[in-house]
Amino acid sequence: MPAQFSADLRSLPDQIAESIRELIVSGALSVDERLPNESELADQFGVSRPTVREALKRLAAKNLIRSQRGVSGGNFVTLPSEEQVRADLATTATLLVSHQVFSLDEVAESRRVLESTCVRLAAARRTTAHLAELHAAIERQARPDLSDEEFCEADVEFHRVIVRAAGNPMLDYVMAFALEALHPSTNLVVNRFRERSEVLARQHDLLDAVETRDADAAERAVDAQMDHLTTIYAEARDWVEARRIERESRRG
């Protein structure tokens, strides 16, 4: 670890945190490896213990280290849990769409490309357990007592299972971003312009294709879904823009 830093616009805790982060990401520091204590780190970086403590807080906030008390305690290198990674992806995706960094059209395009690959793999790799989950998700979606938010959640869960059935953890993470970008806030806006019966019919087409291991039919089902969603997104976008213009005219 470096003993000093050159001039940098970032604060010392940020620089120290970044230096340790690079060691973790590169594998120079292994998962579950114990970091030197605060005094040792302060000596190595040529800073005070409070400065090191702030750097460690930044690493802990990013789930790169964990603290453990007791005689054998200290700060240990860790990896974010699967749940934490998914939660972070969901939050980031929702924020980027809500703030229009990504448009609905861009989300739809990425989903079409990624999910087409997933359904082809799912048709080949799905298990009876996956099929049971897919049927359960559709049955839940079909319940007439579901709120719009619950219906959207069941919709997203159906596609989550499709992705899991593809059997590729990396695709699973990538698709988590694309799926969660539409859930829940964006999906609720879109929900104004789609019929639940149409959504369910298209889900059944996709399920039938995966169940019969027909990869071509599964991909066609995804294309049909995304064609429909693209039309719905356009209607939702026009509706949101009309509401914006209406609000501005009232202010006047």
CSV table of C-alpha atoms in Angstrom, one decimal:
chain,number,residue,atom,x,y,z
A,1,MET,CA,0.0,0.0,0.0
A,2,PRO,CA,1.3,3.5,-0.8
A,3,ALA,CA,2.7,5.6,2.0
A,4,GLN,CA,1.6,8.9,0.5
A,5,PHE,CA,-0.5,10.6,-2.2
A,6,SER,CA,0.2,13.2,-4.8
A,7,ALA,CA,-2.0,16.2,-5.1
A,8,ASP,CA,-5.5,15.2,-5.7
A,9,LEU,CA,-8.9,17.0,-5.7
A,10,ARG,CA,-10.4,14.1,-3.8
A,11,SER,CA,-10.3,14.0,0.0
A,12,LEU,CA,-7.7,11.9,1.7
A,13,PRO,CA,-10.3,9.3,2.9
A,14,ASP,CA,-11.5,9.0,-0.7
A,15,GLN,CA,-8.0,8.5,-2.0
A,16,ILE,CA,-7.3,5.8,0.7
A,17,ALA,CA,-10.6,4.1,0.1
A,18,GLU,CA,-9.9,4.0,-3.7
A,19,SER,CA,-6.4,2.6,-3.1
A,20,ILE,CA,-7.8,-0.2,-1.0
A,21,ARG,CA,-10.7,-0.8,-3.4
A,22,GLU,CA,-8.3,-1.3,-6.3
A,23,LEU,CA,-6.4,-3.9,-4.2
A,24,ILE,CA,-9.7,-5.7,-3.5
A,25,VAL,CA,-11.0,-5.6,-7.1
A,26,SER,CA,-7.7,-6.7,-8.5
A,27,GLY,CA,-7.6,-9.7,-6.2
A,28,ALA,CA,-4.5,-8.5,-4.4
A,29,LEU,CA,-6.6,-8.6,-1.3
A,30,SER,CA,-8.7,-11.8,-1.0
A,31,VAL,CA,-12.2,-12.2,0.2
A,32,ASP,CA,-12.2,-12.8,4.0
A,33,GLU,CA,-8.7,-11.4,4.3
A,34,ARG,CA,-8.2,-9.2,7.3
A,35,LEU,CA,-7.0,-5.7,6.7
A,36,PRO,CA,-4.2,-4.1,8.8
A,37,ASN,CA,-5.6,-2.3,11.8
A,38,GLU,CA,-6.2,1.4,11.8
A,39,SER,CA,-2.8,2.3,13.3
A,40,GLU,CA,-1.0,0.2,10.7
A,41,LEU,CA,-3.0,1.7,7.9
A,42,ALA,CA,-2.4,5.2,9.2
A,43,ASP,CA,1.4,4.5,9.2
A,44,GLN,CA,1.3,3.0,5.7
A,45,PHE,CA,-0.7,5.9,4.2
A,46,GLY,CA,1.0,8.6,6.3
A,47,VAL,CA,-2.3,9.9,7.7
A,48,SER,CA,-4.2,10.0,11.0
A,49,ARG,CA,-6.3,7.2,12.3
A,50,PRO,CA,-9.5,9.3,12.0
A,51,THR,CA,-8.7,9.7,8.3
A,52,VAL,CA,-8.3,6.0,7.9
A,53,ARG,CA,-11.5,5.4,9.8
A,54,GLU,CA,-13.4,7.6,7.3
A,55,ALA,CA,-11.9,5.7,4.4
A,56,LEU,CA,-13.0,2.4,6.0
A,57,LYS,CA,-16.5,3.7,6.4
A,58,ARG,CA,-16.6,4.5,2.6
A,59,LEU,CA,-15.5,0.9,1.8
A,60,ALA,CA,-18.1,-0.5,4.2
A,61,ALA,CA,-20.8,1.6,2.6
A,62,LYS,CA,-19.9,-0.1,-0.8
A,63,ASN,CA,-20.0,-3.5,0.9
A,64,LEU,CA,-16.4,-4.2,0.1
A,65,ILE,CA,-15.4,-4.7,3.8
A,66,ARG,CA,-17.2,-5.8,6.9
A,67,SER,CA,-16.3,-5.1,10.5
A,68,GLN,CA,-16.1,-7.9,13.1
A,69,ARG,CA,-15.8,-7.3,16.8
A,70,GLY,CA,-13.9,-9.4,19.4
A,71,VAL,CA,-10.5,-10.8,19.9
A,72,SER,CA,-10.4,-12.1,16.3
A,73,GLY,CA,-12.2,-9.0,15.0
A,74,GLY,CA,-11.2,-6.3,12.6
A,75,ASN,CA,-12.0,-5.3,9.0
A,76,PHE,CA,-12.3,-8.1,6.5
A,77,VAL,CA,-12.6,-8.0,2.7
A,78,THR,CA,-16.1,-9.1,1.6
A,79,LEU,CA,-18.2,-9.4,-1.5
A,80,PRO,CA,-21.7,-7.9,-1.8
A,81,SER,CA,-24.4,-10.5,-1.4
A,82,GLU,CA,-26.6,-11.5,-4.4
A,83,GLU,CA,-29.5,-9.7,-2.8
A,84,GLN,CA,-27.5,-6.5,-2.2
A,85,VAL,CA,-26.3,-6.5,-5.8
A,86,ARG,CA,-29.8,-6.9,-7.1
A,87,ALA,CA,-31.1,-4.2,-4.8
A,88,ASP,CA,-28.4,-1.8,-6.0
A,89,LEU,CA,-29.1,-2.6,-9.6
A,90,ALA,CA,-32.8,-2.1,-9.1
A,91,THR,CA,-32.3,1.2,-7.4
A,92,THR,CA,-29.9,2.4,-10.0
A,93,ALA,CA,-32.1,1.3,-12.9
A,94,THR,CA,-35.2,2.9,-11.5
A,95,LEU,CA,-33.4,6.2,-10.9
A,96,LEU,CA,-31.8,6.4,-14.4
A,97,VAL,CA,-35.2,5.8,-16.1
A,98,SER,CA,-37.1,8.1,-13.7
A,99,HIS,CA,-34.6,10.9,-14.5
A,100,GLN,CA,-34.7,10.1,-18.2
A,101,VAL,CA,-31.0,9.1,-18.5
A,102,PHE,CA,-32.5,6.0,-20.3
A,103,SER,CA,-35.6,6.4,-22.4
A,104,LEU,CA,-38.4,3.8,-22.4
A,105,ASP,CA,-37.5,3.0,-26.0
A,106,GLU,CA,-33.9,2.3,-25.1
A,107,VAL,CA,-35.1,0.1,-22.2
A,108,ALA,CA,-37.4,-1.8,-24.6
A,109,GLU,CA,-34.7,-2.3,-27.2
A,110,SER,CA,-32.2,-3.7,-24.6
A,111,ARG,CA,-34.8,-6.0,-23.2
A,112,ARG,CA,-35.7,-7.3,-26.6
A,113,VAL,CA,-32.1,-8.2,-27.4
A,114,LEU,CA,-31.3,-9.7,-24.0
A,115,GLU,CA,-34.5,-11.5,-23.3
A,116,SER,CA,-34.5,-13.1,-26.8
A,117,THR,CA,-31.3,-14.7,-25.8
A,118,CYS,CA,-32.6,-15.7,-22.4
A,119,VAL,CA,-35.7,-17.4,-23.7
A,120,ARG,CA,-33.8,-19.5,-26.2
A,121,LEU,CA,-31.6,-20.7,-23.4
A,122,ALA,CA,-34.6,-21.2,-21.1
A,123,ALA,CA,-36.3,-23.3,-23.7
A,124,ALA,CA,-33.3,-25.7,-23.7
A,125,ARG,CA,-32.5,-25.6,-20.0
A,126,ARG,CA,-35.7,-25.0,-18.1
A,127,THR,CA,-36.6,-27.5,-15.4
A,128,THR,CA,-39.9,-28.7,-14.0
A,129,ALA,CA,-39.3,-26.4,-11.1
A,130,HIS,CA,-39.0,-23.4,-13.4
A,131,LEU,CA,-42.2,-24.4,-15.2
A,132,ALA,CA,-44.0,-24.6,-11.8
A,133,GLU,CA,-42.8,-21.1,-10.9
A,134,LEU,CA,-43.9,-19.7,-14.3
A,135,HIS,CA,-47.3,-21.2,-14.0
A,136,ALA,CA,-47.6,-19.8,-10.4
A,137,ALA,CA,-46.6,-16.3,-11.6
A,138,ILE,CA,-49.2,-16.3,-14.3
A,139,GLU,CA,-51.9,-17.7,-12.0
A,140,ARG,CA,-51.1,-14.8,-9.6
A,141,GLN,CA,-51.3,-12.3,-12.4
A,142,ALA,CA,-54.7,-13.6,-13.4
A,143,ARG,CA,-56.2,-12.8,-10.0
A,144,PRO,CA,-58.8,-10.0,-10.5
A,145,ASP,CA,-58.2,-8.7,-7.0
A,146,LEU,CA,-54.6,-7.6,-7.6
A,147,SER,CA,-53.7,-3.9,-7.4
A,148,ASP,CA,-51.9,-2.4,-10.4
A,149,GLU,CA,-48.6,-2.5,-8.4
A,150,GLU,CA,-49.2,-6.2,-7.5
A,151,PHE,CA,-50.0,-7.0,-11.1
A,152,CYS,CA,-46.8,-5.3,-12.2
A,153,GLU,CA,-44.8,-7.2,-9.6
A,154,ALA,CA,-46.2,-10.6,-10.8
A,155,ASP,CA,-45.4,-9.5,-14.4
A,156,VAL,CA,-41.8,-8.8,-13.6
A,157,GLU,CA,-41.5,-12.0,-11.5
A,158,PHE,CA,-42.7,-14.1,-14.5
A,159,HIS,CA,-39.8,-12.7,-16.5
A,160,ARG,CA,-37.3,-13.1,-13.6
A,161,VAL,CA,-38.1,-16.8,-13.7
A,162,ILE,CA,-37.6,-16.9,-17.5
A,163,VAL,CA,-34.1,-15.4,-16.9
A,164,ARG,CA,-33.3,-17.8,-14.1
A,165,ALA,CA,-34.3,-20.7,-16.3
A,166,ALA,CA,-31.7,-19.6,-18.9
A,167,GLY,CA,-29.1,-20.9,-16.4
A,168,ASN,CA,-26.6,-18.1,-16.9
A,169,PRO,CA,-25.8,-16.1,-13.7
A,170,MET,CA,-24.1,-13.3,-15.7
A,171,LEU,CA,-27.2,-12.9,-17.9
A,172,ASP,CA,-29.3,-13.0,-14.7
A,173,TYR,CA,-27.5,-9.9,-13.3
A,174,VAL,CA,-27.6,-8.0,-16.6
A,175,MET,CA,-31.3,-8.7,-17.1
A,176,ALA,CA,-32.0,-7.7,-13.5
A,177,PHE,CA,-31.0,-4.2,-14.5
A,178,ALA,CA,-33.2,-4.2,-17.6
A,179,LEU,CA,-36.2,-5.7,-15.8
A,180,GLU,CA,-36.1,-3.6,-12.7
A,181,ALA,CA,-35.8,-0.4,-14.8
A,182,LEU,CA,-39.5,-0.9,-15.4
A,183,HIS,CA,-40.5,-1.6,-11.9
A,184,PRO,CA,-42.4,-0.4,-10.1
A,185,SER,CA,-42.9,3.3,-11.0
A,186,THR,CA,-42.5,3.1,-14.8
A,187,ASN,CA,-44.6,0.0,-15.1
A,188,LEU,CA,-47.4,1.7,-13.1
A,189,VAL,CA,-47.6,4.5,-15.7
A,190,VAL,CA,-47.5,2.0,-18.6
A,191,ASN,CA,-50.2,0.0,-16.9
A,192,ARG,CA,-52.8,2.7,-17.7
A,193,PHE,CA,-52.5,1.8,-21.4
A,194,ARG,CA,-52.5,-1.9,-21.4
A,195,GLU,CA,-55.2,-4.6,-20.9
A,196,ARG,CA,-54.3,-7.3,-18.4
A,197,SER,CA,-55.9,-9.9,-20.6
A,198,GLU,CA,-53.5,-9.0,-23.4
A,199,VAL,CA,-50.5,-9.2,-21.1
A,200,LEU,CA,-51.6,-12.6,-19.8
A,201,ALA,CA,-52.2,-14.0,-23.3
A,202,ARG,CA,-48.7,-13.0,-24.4
A,203,GLN,CA,-47.3,-14.5,-21.2
A,204,HIS,CA,-49.1,-17.8,-22.0
A,205,ASP,CA,-47.6,-17.8,-25.5
A,206,LEU,CA,-44.1,-17.5,-24.0
A,207,LEU,CA,-44.7,-20.1,-21.4
A,208,ASP,CA,-46.1,-22.6,-23.9
A,209,ALA,CA,-43.0,-22.1,-26.1
A,210,VAL,CA,-40.6,-22.6,-23.2
A,211,GLU,CA,-42.6,-25.6,-21.9
A,212,THR,CA,-42.4,-27.3,-25.3
A,213,ARG,CA,-38.7,-26.3,-25.7
A,214,ASP,CA,-39.5,-24.4,-28.9
A,215,ALA,CA,-36.8,-21.8,-28.9
A,216,ASP,CA,-37.9,-20.1,-32.2
A,217,ALA,CA,-41.5,-19.8,-30.9
A,218,ALA,CA,-40.2,-18.4,-27.6
A,219,GLU,CA,-38.2,-15.7,-29.4
A,220,ARG,CA,-41.2,-14.8,-31.5
A,221,ALA,CA,-43.3,-14.5,-28.3
A,222,VAL,CA,-40.7,-12.1,-26.9
A,223,ASP,CA,-40.7,-10.0,-30.1
A,224,ALA,CA,-44.5,-9.9,-29.9
A,225,GLN,CA,-44.4,-8.8,-26.3
A,226,MET,CA,-41.8,-6.1,-27.0
A,227,ASP,CA,-43.7,-4.8,-30.1
A,228,HIS,CA,-46.7,-4.4,-27.9
A,229,LEU,CA,-44.8,-2.8,-25.1
A,230,THR,CA,-43.1,-0.3,-27.5
A,231,THR,CA,-46.6,0.8,-28.7
A,232,ILE,CA,-47.7,1.1,-25.1
A,233,TYR,CA,-44.6,3.1,-24.1
A,234,ALA,CA,-45.3,5.6,-26.9
A,235,GLU,CA,-48.8,6.1,-25.6
A,236,ALA,CA,-47.5,6.5,-22.0
A,237,ARG,CA,-44.9,9.0,-23.2
A,238,ASP,CA,-47.5,11.1,-25.0
A,239,TRP,CA,-49.7,11.0,-21.9
A,240,VAL,CA,-46.9,12.1,-19.6
A,241,GLU,CA,-45.9,14.9,-22.0
A,242,ALA,CA,-49.5,16.1,-22.3
A,243,ARG,CA,-49.8,16.2,-18.5
A,244,ARG,CA,-46.6,18.2,-18.3
A,245,ILE,CA,-47.8,20.8,-20.9
A,246,GLU,CA,-51.1,21.0,-19.1
A,247,ARG,CA,-49.4,21.8,-15.7
A,248,GLU,CA,-47.2,24.4,-17.3
A,249,SER,CA,-50.2,26.1,-19.0
A,250,ARG,CA,-52.0,26.3,-15.6
A,251,ARG,CA,-49.0,28.0,-14.0
A,252,GLY,CA,-49.0,30.3,-16.8
